[in-house]
GROMACS .gro file of C-alpha atoms in nm:
model
  382
    1MET     CA    1   5.319   3.644  -3.119
    2ALA     CA    2   5.478   3.350  -2.936
    3THR     CA    3   5.320   3.117  -3.178
    4LEU     CA    4   5.496   3.279  -3.476
    5ALA     CA    5   5.827   3.319  -3.306
    6PHE     CA    6   5.830   2.944  -3.179
    7SER     CA    7   5.730   2.822  -3.525
    8VAL     CA    8   6.020   2.988  -3.696
    9ALA     CA    9   6.262   2.876  -3.428
   10GLY     CA   10   6.123   2.528  -3.441
   11GLY     CA   11   6.161   2.516  -3.821
   12ALA     CA   12   6.527   2.607  -3.805
   13LEU     CA   13   6.602   2.372  -3.525
   14GLY     CA   14   6.422   2.084  -3.704
   15GLN     CA   15   6.616   2.143  -4.021
   16SER     CA   16   6.947   2.140  -3.833
   17LEU     CA   17   6.865   1.832  -3.635
   18LEU     CA   18   6.686   1.630  -3.912
   19PRO     CA   19   6.838   1.744  -4.233
   20ALA     CA   20   6.727   1.426  -4.417
   21GLY     CA   21   6.383   1.421  -4.262
   22VAL     CA   22   6.189   1.137  -4.141
   23SER     CA   23   6.032   0.855  -4.350
   24LEU     CA   24   5.690   0.737  -4.230
   25PHE     CA   25   5.457   0.490  -4.413
   26GLY     CA   26   5.641   0.561  -4.737
   27GLN     CA   27   5.623   0.939  -4.694
   28THR     CA   28   5.919   1.159  -4.608
   29LEU     CA   29   5.857   1.456  -4.364
   30GLY     CA   30   6.114   1.728  -4.372
   31GLY     CA   31   6.291   1.833  -4.043
   32ALA     CA   32   6.177   2.196  -4.090
   33ALA     CA   33   5.802   2.102  -4.111
   34ILE     CA   34   5.826   1.886  -3.806
   35GLY     CA   35   6.002   2.170  -3.622
   36GLN     CA   36   5.743   2.434  -3.722
   37ALA     CA   37   5.461   2.212  -3.606
   38VAL     CA   38   5.621   2.141  -3.258
   39GLY     CA   39   5.723   2.514  -3.230
   40GLY     CA   40   5.374   2.630  -3.313
   41LEU     CA   41   5.206   2.418  -3.038
   42ALA     CA   42   5.457   2.529  -2.786
   43GLY     CA   43   5.408   2.906  -2.886
   44ALA     CA   44   5.021   2.863  -2.860
   45ALA     CA   45   5.057   2.744  -2.498
   46VAL     CA   46   5.284   3.037  -2.418
   47ASP     CA   47   5.031   3.283  -2.569
   48ASN     CA   48   4.746   3.131  -2.370
   49VAL     CA   49   4.943   3.161  -2.038
   50LEU     CA   50   5.061   3.524  -2.109
   51PHE     CA   51   4.760   3.679  -2.282
   52GLY     CA   52   4.458   3.448  -2.213
   53ALA     CA   53   4.385   3.596  -1.859
   54SER     CA   54   4.378   3.938  -1.995
   55LEU     CA   55   4.098   3.890  -2.234
   56PRO     CA   56   3.775   4.079  -2.139
   57ARG     CA   57   3.507   3.884  -1.969
   58GLN     CA   58   3.152   3.924  -2.088
   59ARG     CA   59   2.896   4.007  -1.819
   60VAL     CA   60   2.512   3.961  -1.864
   61GLU     CA   61   2.271   4.096  -1.600
   62GLY     CA   62   1.902   4.020  -1.601
   63PRO     CA   63   1.632   4.279  -1.522
   64ARG     CA   64   1.612   4.425  -1.188
   65LEU     CA   65   1.307   4.552  -1.007
   66SER     CA   66   1.336   4.919  -0.929
   67GLU     CA   67   0.982   4.983  -0.791
   68LEU     CA   68   0.692   4.754  -0.706
   69ARG     CA   69   0.344   4.916  -0.782
   70VAL     CA   70   0.054   4.793  -0.589
   71SER     CA   71  -0.314   4.888  -0.565
   72GLY     CA   72  -0.333   4.978  -0.201
   73SER     CA   73  -0.617   5.088   0.028
   74GLU     CA   74  -0.718   5.440   0.086
   75TYR     CA   75  -0.877   5.613   0.379
   76GLY     CA   76  -1.249   5.598   0.355
   77SER     CA   77  -1.255   5.288   0.120
   78ALA     CA   78  -1.571   5.077   0.177
   79ILE     CA   79  -1.519   4.733   0.328
   80PRO     CA   80  -1.723   4.475   0.115
   81LEU     CA   81  -2.029   4.330   0.300
   82VAL     CA   82  -2.094   3.974   0.171
   83TYR     CA   83  -2.385   3.726   0.224
   84GLY     CA   84  -2.452   3.374   0.102
   85ALA     CA   85  -2.304   3.029   0.124
   86ALA     CA   86  -1.993   3.143  -0.067
   87CYS     CA   87  -1.888   3.459  -0.236
   88ARG     CA   88  -1.606   3.550  -0.479
   89LEU     CA   89  -1.449   3.894  -0.439
   90SER     CA   90  -1.121   4.075  -0.496
   91GLY     CA   91  -0.877   4.179  -0.223
   92THR     CA   92  -0.721   4.510  -0.122
   93VAL     CA   93  -0.360   4.540  -0.014
   94ILE     CA   94  -0.361   4.672   0.351
   95TRP     CA   95   0.007   4.601   0.428
   96MET     CA   96   0.315   4.510   0.241
   97GLY     CA   97   0.662   4.426   0.376
   98PRO     CA   98   0.993   4.515   0.195
   99VAL     CA   99   1.071   4.359  -0.121
  100ALA     CA  100   1.350   4.094  -0.086
  101GLU     CA  101   1.603   4.054  -0.365
  102ARG     CA  102   1.792   3.745  -0.424
  103LYS     CA  103   2.099   3.743  -0.652
  104SER     CA  104   2.216   3.433  -0.854
  105THR     CA  105   2.537   3.425  -1.062
  106ARG     CA  106   2.632   3.169  -1.330
  107THR     CA  107   2.967   3.148  -1.513
  108GLU     CA  108   3.015   2.988  -1.854
  109THR     CA  109   3.343   2.923  -2.034
  110HIS     CA  110   3.357   2.938  -2.415
  111GLY     CA  111   3.639   2.836  -2.644
  112GLY     CA  112   3.989   2.718  -2.560
  113GLY     CA  113   4.114   2.353  -2.572
  114GLY     CA  114   4.158   2.171  -2.900
  115LYS     CA  115   4.482   2.080  -3.061
  116GLY     CA  116   4.604   2.444  -3.094
  117GLY     CA  117   4.513   2.547  -2.746
  118GLY     CA  118   4.406   2.911  -2.778
  119SER     CA  119   4.248   3.146  -2.528
  120SER     CA  120   3.891   3.094  -2.375
  121ALA     CA  121   3.611   3.347  -2.302
  122LYS     CA  122   3.393   3.358  -1.995
  123THR     CA  123   3.041   3.477  -1.964
  124THR     CA  124   2.894   3.568  -1.627
  125THR     CA  125   2.514   3.579  -1.609
  126THR     CA  126   2.348   3.746  -1.310
  127THR     CA  127   1.969   3.708  -1.247
  128TYR     CA  128   1.757   3.852  -0.976
  129SER     CA  129   1.440   3.702  -0.811
  130TYR     CA  130   1.212   3.877  -0.562
  131ASP     CA  131   0.956   3.789  -0.304
  132VAL     CA  132   0.734   4.005  -0.078
  133SER     CA  133   0.499   3.945   0.213
  134LEU     CA  134   0.166   4.118   0.215
  135ALA     CA  135  -0.182   4.126   0.369
  136LEU     CA  136  -0.489   4.163   0.175
  137GLY     CA  137  -0.825   4.271   0.315
  138LEU     CA  138  -1.122   4.062   0.192
  139CYS     CA  139  -1.446   4.170   0.352
  140GLN     CA  140  -1.630   4.241   0.683
  141GLY     CA  141  -1.602   3.945   0.910
  142PRO     CA  142  -1.650   3.696   1.024
  143VAL     CA  143  -1.600   3.442   0.746
  144ARG     CA  144  -1.586   3.065   0.788
  145ALA     CA  145  -1.318   2.950   0.549
  146LEU     CA  146  -1.118   3.043   0.234
  147ARG     CA  147  -1.196   2.814  -0.058
  148ARG     CA  148  -0.997   2.933  -0.358
  149ILE     CA  149  -0.744   3.193  -0.474
  150TRP     CA  150  -0.705   3.311  -0.836
  151ALA     CA  151  -0.413   3.516  -0.965
  152ASP     CA  152  -0.457   3.696  -1.292
  153GLY     CA  153  -0.767   3.468  -1.362
  154ARG     CA  154  -0.567   3.146  -1.307
  155LEU     CA  155  -0.646   2.921  -1.020
  156LEU     CA  156  -0.352   2.964  -0.780
  157TRP     CA  157  -0.466   2.762  -0.472
  158GLU     CA  158  -0.757   2.554  -0.358
  159ALA     CA  159  -0.852   2.431  -0.010
  160GLY     CA  160  -0.663   2.116   0.082
  161GLN     CA  161  -0.377   2.189  -0.164
  162GLU     CA  162  -0.028   2.310  -0.114
  163LEU     CA  163   0.110   2.640  -0.260
  164ASP     CA  164   0.372   2.464  -0.466
  165GLY     CA  165   0.653   2.698  -0.370
  166LEU     CA  166   0.483   3.017  -0.468
  167ALA     CA  167   0.473   3.135  -0.109
  168ALA     CA  168   0.620   3.031   0.214
  169GLY     CA  169   0.289   3.047   0.406
  170LEU     CA  170  -0.072   3.158   0.392
  171GLN     CA  171  -0.287   3.257   0.695
  172LEU     CA  172  -0.648   3.352   0.698
  173TYR     CA  173  -0.777   3.583   0.974
  174PRO     CA  174  -1.164   3.546   0.984
  175GLY     CA  175  -1.240   3.886   1.117
  176ASP     CA  176  -1.394   3.791   1.449
  177ALA     CA  177  -1.380   3.990   1.768
  178ALA     CA  178  -1.101   3.782   1.921
  179GLN     CA  179  -0.840   3.764   1.644
  180ALA     CA  180  -0.488   3.857   1.728
  181PRO     CA  181  -0.223   4.052   1.524
  182SER     CA  182  -0.039   3.865   1.249
  183PRO     CA  183   0.303   3.736   1.357
  184VAL     CA  184   0.431   3.799   1.001
  185ILE     CA  185   0.339   4.168   1.012
  186GLU     CA  186   0.483   4.205   1.369
  187SER     CA  187   0.812   4.044   1.260
  188VAL     CA  188   0.857   4.355   1.019
  189GLU     CA  189   0.682   4.637   1.203
  190GLY     CA  190   0.756   4.531   1.573
  191ALA     CA  191   0.558   4.359   1.840
  192GLY     CA  192   0.285   4.581   1.980
  193ARG     CA  193   0.280   4.809   1.680
  194VAL     CA  194   0.041   4.614   1.461
  195PRO     CA  195  -0.340   4.630   1.479
  196ALA     CA  196  -0.545   4.315   1.501
  197TYR     CA  197  -0.792   4.434   1.233
  198ARG     CA  198  -1.080   4.295   1.433
  199GLY     CA  199  -1.400   4.282   1.223
  200LEU     CA  200  -1.202   4.263   0.901
  201ALA     CA  201  -1.143   3.931   0.733
  202TYR     CA  202  -0.799   3.945   0.573
  203LEU     CA  203  -0.527   3.713   0.434
  204VAL     CA  204  -0.149   3.710   0.481
  205LEU     CA  205   0.074   3.575   0.215
  206GLU     CA  206   0.431   3.519   0.343
  207ARG     CA  207   0.721   3.554   0.092
  208LEU     CA  208   0.507   3.558  -0.219
  209GLU     CA  209   0.730   3.474  -0.529
  210LEU     CA  210   0.692   3.754  -0.793
  211GLY     CA  211   0.892   3.572  -1.081
  212PRO     CA  212   0.582   3.377  -1.209
  213PHE     CA  213   0.387   3.697  -1.245
  214GLY     CA  214   0.646   3.909  -1.424
  215ASN     CA  215   0.795   4.058  -1.110
  216ARG     CA  216   0.478   4.235  -1.023
  217LEU     CA  217   0.179   4.177  -0.789
  218PRO     CA  218  -0.096   3.982  -0.975
  219ASN     CA  219  -0.466   4.073  -0.958
  220PHE     CA  220  -0.601   3.839  -0.680
  221THR     CA  221  -0.955   3.707  -0.650
  222PHE     CA  222  -1.079   3.514  -0.357
  223GLU     CA  223  -1.368   3.272  -0.283
  224VAL     CA  224  -1.471   3.280   0.090
  225ALA     CA  225  -1.744   3.072   0.266
  226LEU     CA  226  -1.961   3.232   0.525
  227PRO     CA  227  -2.115   3.117   0.852
  228PRO     CA  228  -2.452   2.947   0.842
  229GLU     CA  229  -2.626   3.253   1.000
  230ARG     CA  230  -2.545   3.459   0.684
  231THR     CA  231  -2.635   3.204   0.408
  232ARG     CA  232  -3.009   3.261   0.372
  233LEU     CA  233  -3.201   3.532   0.200
  234SER     CA  234  -3.395   3.623   0.521
  235ASP     CA  235  -3.067   3.661   0.702
  236ALA     CA  236  -2.937   3.923   0.450
  237LEU     CA  237  -3.267   4.119   0.453
  238VAL     CA  238  -3.297   4.134   0.835
  239ASP     CA  239  -2.922   4.240   0.871
  240LEU     CA  240  -2.954   4.512   0.608
  241CYS     CA  241  -3.260   4.652   0.760
  242ALA     CA  242  -3.099   4.636   1.108
  243ARG     CA  243  -2.793   4.829   0.974
  244ALA     CA  244  -3.029   5.092   0.838
  245GLY     CA  245  -3.215   5.132   1.167
  246VAL     CA  246  -3.533   4.957   1.053
  247GLY     CA  247  -3.667   4.687   1.257
  248PRO     CA  248  -3.795   4.457   1.358
  249VAL     CA  249  -3.905   4.301   1.026
  250GLN     CA  250  -4.083   3.991   0.926
  251ALA     CA  251  -3.895   3.769   0.691
  252LEU     CA  252  -4.020   3.427   0.806
  253ALA     CA  253  -4.178   3.358   0.461
  254LEU     CA  254  -3.835   3.359   0.304
  255GLU     CA  255  -3.644   3.150   0.556
  256GLY     CA  256  -3.625   2.861   0.328
  257GLN     CA  257  -3.471   3.055   0.034
  258PRO     CA  258  -3.095   2.993   0.020
  259LEU     CA  259  -2.865   3.270  -0.089
  260ARG     CA  260  -2.583   3.170  -0.336
  261GLY     CA  261  -2.362   3.472  -0.289
  262TYR     CA  262  -2.413   3.849  -0.274
  263ALA     CA  263  -2.154   4.129  -0.221
  264ILE     CA  264  -2.207   4.498  -0.153
  265PRO     CA  265  -1.876   4.660  -0.258
  266ARG     CA  266  -1.955   5.018  -0.175
  267LEU     CA  267  -2.142   5.251   0.053
  268MET     CA  268  -2.519   5.242  -0.043
  269SER     CA  269  -2.861   5.266   0.117
  270ALA     CA  270  -3.052   4.969   0.241
  271ARG     CA  271  -3.294   5.021  -0.048
  272GLU     CA  272  -3.019   5.012  -0.311
  273ALA     CA  273  -2.881   4.697  -0.151
  274ILE     CA  274  -3.213   4.519  -0.133
  275GLU     CA  275  -3.338   4.595  -0.487
  276PRO     CA  276  -3.104   4.353  -0.670
  277LEU     CA  277  -3.213   4.075  -0.430
  278GLN     CA  278  -3.576   4.155  -0.496
  279ARG     CA  279  -3.538   4.128  -0.874
  280ALA     CA  280  -3.345   3.797  -0.844
  281TYR     CA  281  -3.560   3.626  -0.581
  282PHE     CA  282  -3.904   3.766  -0.662
  283PHE     CA  283  -4.029   3.888  -0.335
  284ASP     CA  284  -4.246   4.194  -0.222
  285ILE     CA  285  -4.216   4.431   0.067
  286ARG     CA  286  -4.518   4.544   0.253
  287GLU     CA  287  -4.613   4.709   0.577
  288GLN     CA  288  -4.800   4.487   0.811
  289ASP     CA  289  -4.889   4.570   1.177
  290GLY     CA  290  -4.641   4.855   1.174
  291GLN     CA  291  -4.355   4.637   1.049
  292LEU     CA  292  -4.184   4.566   0.711
  293ALA     CA  293  -4.289   4.224   0.589
  294PHE     CA  294  -4.110   4.027   0.311
  295ARG     CA  295  -4.342   3.795   0.110
  296PRO     CA  296  -4.267   3.591  -0.192
  297LEU     CA  297  -4.445   3.676  -0.507
  298VAL     CA  298  -4.703   3.401  -0.580
  299GLN     CA  299  -4.888   3.385  -0.909
  300ALA     CA  300  -5.190   3.180  -0.991
  301ALA     CA  301  -5.150   2.912  -1.260
  302GLN     CA  302  -5.272   3.031  -1.593
  303THR     CA  303  -5.347   2.687  -1.737
  304ARG     CA  304  -5.322   2.318  -1.640
  305ILE     CA  305  -5.201   2.043  -1.862
  306PRO     CA  306  -5.351   1.694  -1.814
  307ALA     CA  307  -5.127   1.423  -1.705
  308GLU     CA  308  -5.197   1.216  -2.018
  309ASP     CA  309  -5.080   1.498  -2.240
  310LEU     CA  310  -4.755   1.523  -2.055
  311GLY     CA  311  -4.693   1.152  -2.113
  312ALA     CA  312  -4.786   0.925  -1.814
  313PHE     CA  313  -4.488   0.701  -1.803
  314ASP     CA  314  -4.259   0.575  -1.523
  315ALA     CA  315  -3.887   0.664  -1.508
  316ASP     CA  316  -3.796   0.335  -1.680
  317GLY     CA  317  -4.030   0.385  -1.979
  318ARG     CA  318  -4.304   0.157  -1.880
  319ALA     CA  319  -4.665   0.264  -1.942
  320THR     CA  320  -4.881   0.351  -1.648
  321ALA     CA  321  -5.250   0.252  -1.586
  322ASP     CA  322  -5.377   0.528  -1.811
  323PHE     CA  323  -5.167   0.400  -2.098
  324ALA     CA  324  -5.271   0.035  -2.035
  325GLU     CA  325  -5.633   0.136  -2.050
  326GLY     CA  326  -5.578   0.273  -2.409
  327ARG     CA  327  -5.599   0.639  -2.345
  328ARG     CA  328  -5.339   0.750  -2.589
  329CYS     CA  329  -5.276   1.074  -2.783
  330ARG     CA  330  -5.559   1.153  -3.028
  331GLY     CA  331  -5.287   1.151  -3.302
  332TRP     CA  332  -5.222   0.782  -3.274
  333PRO     CA  333  -5.496   0.534  -3.364
  334ALA     CA  334  -5.640   0.320  -3.096
  335GLY     CA  335  -5.524  -0.029  -3.105
  336ALA     CA  336  -5.198   0.044  -3.301
  337PRO     CA  337  -4.899  -0.130  -3.150
  338MET     CA  338  -4.607   0.081  -3.036
  339SER     CA  339  -4.244  -0.007  -2.973
  340THR     CA  340  -4.076   0.019  -2.647
  341ALA     CA  341  -3.879   0.333  -2.763
  342CYS     CA  342  -4.214   0.490  -2.884
  343ARG     CA  343  -4.380   0.442  -2.544
  344ALA     CA  344  -4.083   0.593  -2.378
  345ARG     CA  345  -4.077   0.902  -2.608
  346TRP     CA  346  -4.444   0.954  -2.685
  347ARG     CA  347  -4.530   1.298  -2.567
  348CYS     CA  348  -4.770   1.441  -2.849
  349SER     CA  349  -5.042   1.674  -2.720
  350MET     CA  350  -5.142   1.818  -3.061
  351PRO     CA  351  -5.525   1.837  -3.110
  352THR     CA  352  -5.484   1.764  -3.484
  353TRP     CA  353  -5.245   1.543  -3.682
  354ARG     CA  354  -5.134   1.481  -4.035
  355ALA     CA  355  -5.114   1.130  -4.196
  356THR     CA  356  -4.790   1.031  -4.312
  357THR     CA  357  -4.728   0.861  -4.656
  358ARG     CA  358  -4.418   0.686  -4.536
  359ARG     CA  359  -4.429   0.312  -4.518
  360GLY     CA  360  -4.487   0.194  -4.157
  361CYS     CA  361  -4.276  -0.078  -3.995
  362SER     CA  362  -4.405  -0.395  -3.825
  363ARG     CA  363  -4.401  -0.209  -3.492
  364HIS     CA  364  -4.642   0.043  -3.601
  365ALA     CA  365  -4.865  -0.174  -3.808
  366GLY     CA  366  -5.035   0.077  -4.038
  367ALA     CA  367  -5.042   0.356  -3.783
  368SER     CA  368  -5.030   0.716  -3.889
  369PRO     CA  369  -4.847   0.919  -3.633
  370CYS     CA  370  -4.854   1.299  -3.628
  371ARG     CA  371  -4.558   1.517  -3.700
  372ALA     CA  372  -4.464   1.552  -3.336
  373ALA     CA  373  -4.471   1.173  -3.297
  374ARG     CA  374  -4.227   1.128  -3.610
  375ARG     CA  375  -3.981   1.372  -3.435
  376SER     CA  376  -3.989   1.194  -3.102
  377CYS     CA  377  -3.988   0.830  -3.220
  378ASN     CA  378  -3.637   0.683  -3.277
  379CYS     CA  379  -3.757   0.399  -3.517
  380ARG     CA  380  -3.585   0.401  -3.856
  381CYS     CA  381  -3.918   0.431  -4.035
  382CYS     CA  382  -4.002   0.753  -3.868
   0.00000   0.00000   0.00000
């Protein structure tokens, strides 16, 4: 409105003040045109002062978290029992603190400025970020160390590394008989009101950022290392039998067998827990002198292959004494020279051989190797 009014008034004033106009670079500008331009600029400035502040502001708000769903524990859920040098298992949320919300606001100005002035519009964007502290039960303790953490199948943390801002802290409670309550949980629930969870190995993540996981709790997986007294196959068998009230047992024959990792995720009998180990490590269970005895299954050899048929060569490819004496494969004629590559690769044990019609090279000197020799030799003629 002011722009139009000032333009008209400026044109009339310019015509009265400069009736002849102004000559500039050979061109004549009328006084009315000059007055309208100056009046329009002044009117635009007045419009911006009077009406610019009353323009509506655009507000944009990011998504907010109304509820955080977790897979918590239930009364009567089994605590996993693990054996072996290291074992990978999932955790169960046993405690979670309140979700902390942080608000961030950013304002951007659009429009305005330029020769004609004009009003500007402002956009206010509000985003929300969340973090939460929680404790996850792992397995029956004690454990020796925590090696790795995966979140939704992606490696999140490894021993010796930092959390890269994903959480403020990480504490492992091994599940021994002397562990104390977590200070993080006590800061929320109050001192003296938090159990120590002795016998349960668990992990506390302090102020875990939920933004990288879509404002939800990811599916965690953990790899734990166990004490030396629970890393052998015999240790697992003796402990399972003792828990079932069966003992003593004889497992000395299996003491040298290491156990990579074995987890019992639910309640089951000792027989159900031992059968997978029996299929994987091939041992038998017998009664001997009133006790259960674990013995490895030993099977007699069905056949024996002579050393000369296996290829009696050193690691560097040199022929042994058997080769030097001329005891070669029956598929290679006696006295025929062989290249170094042939001596290193010669492993033929076929009782018969077929002569080849291919032209031999100087290394083979008329020899007729069998089909297996032609596949093993790396000479061009073969």
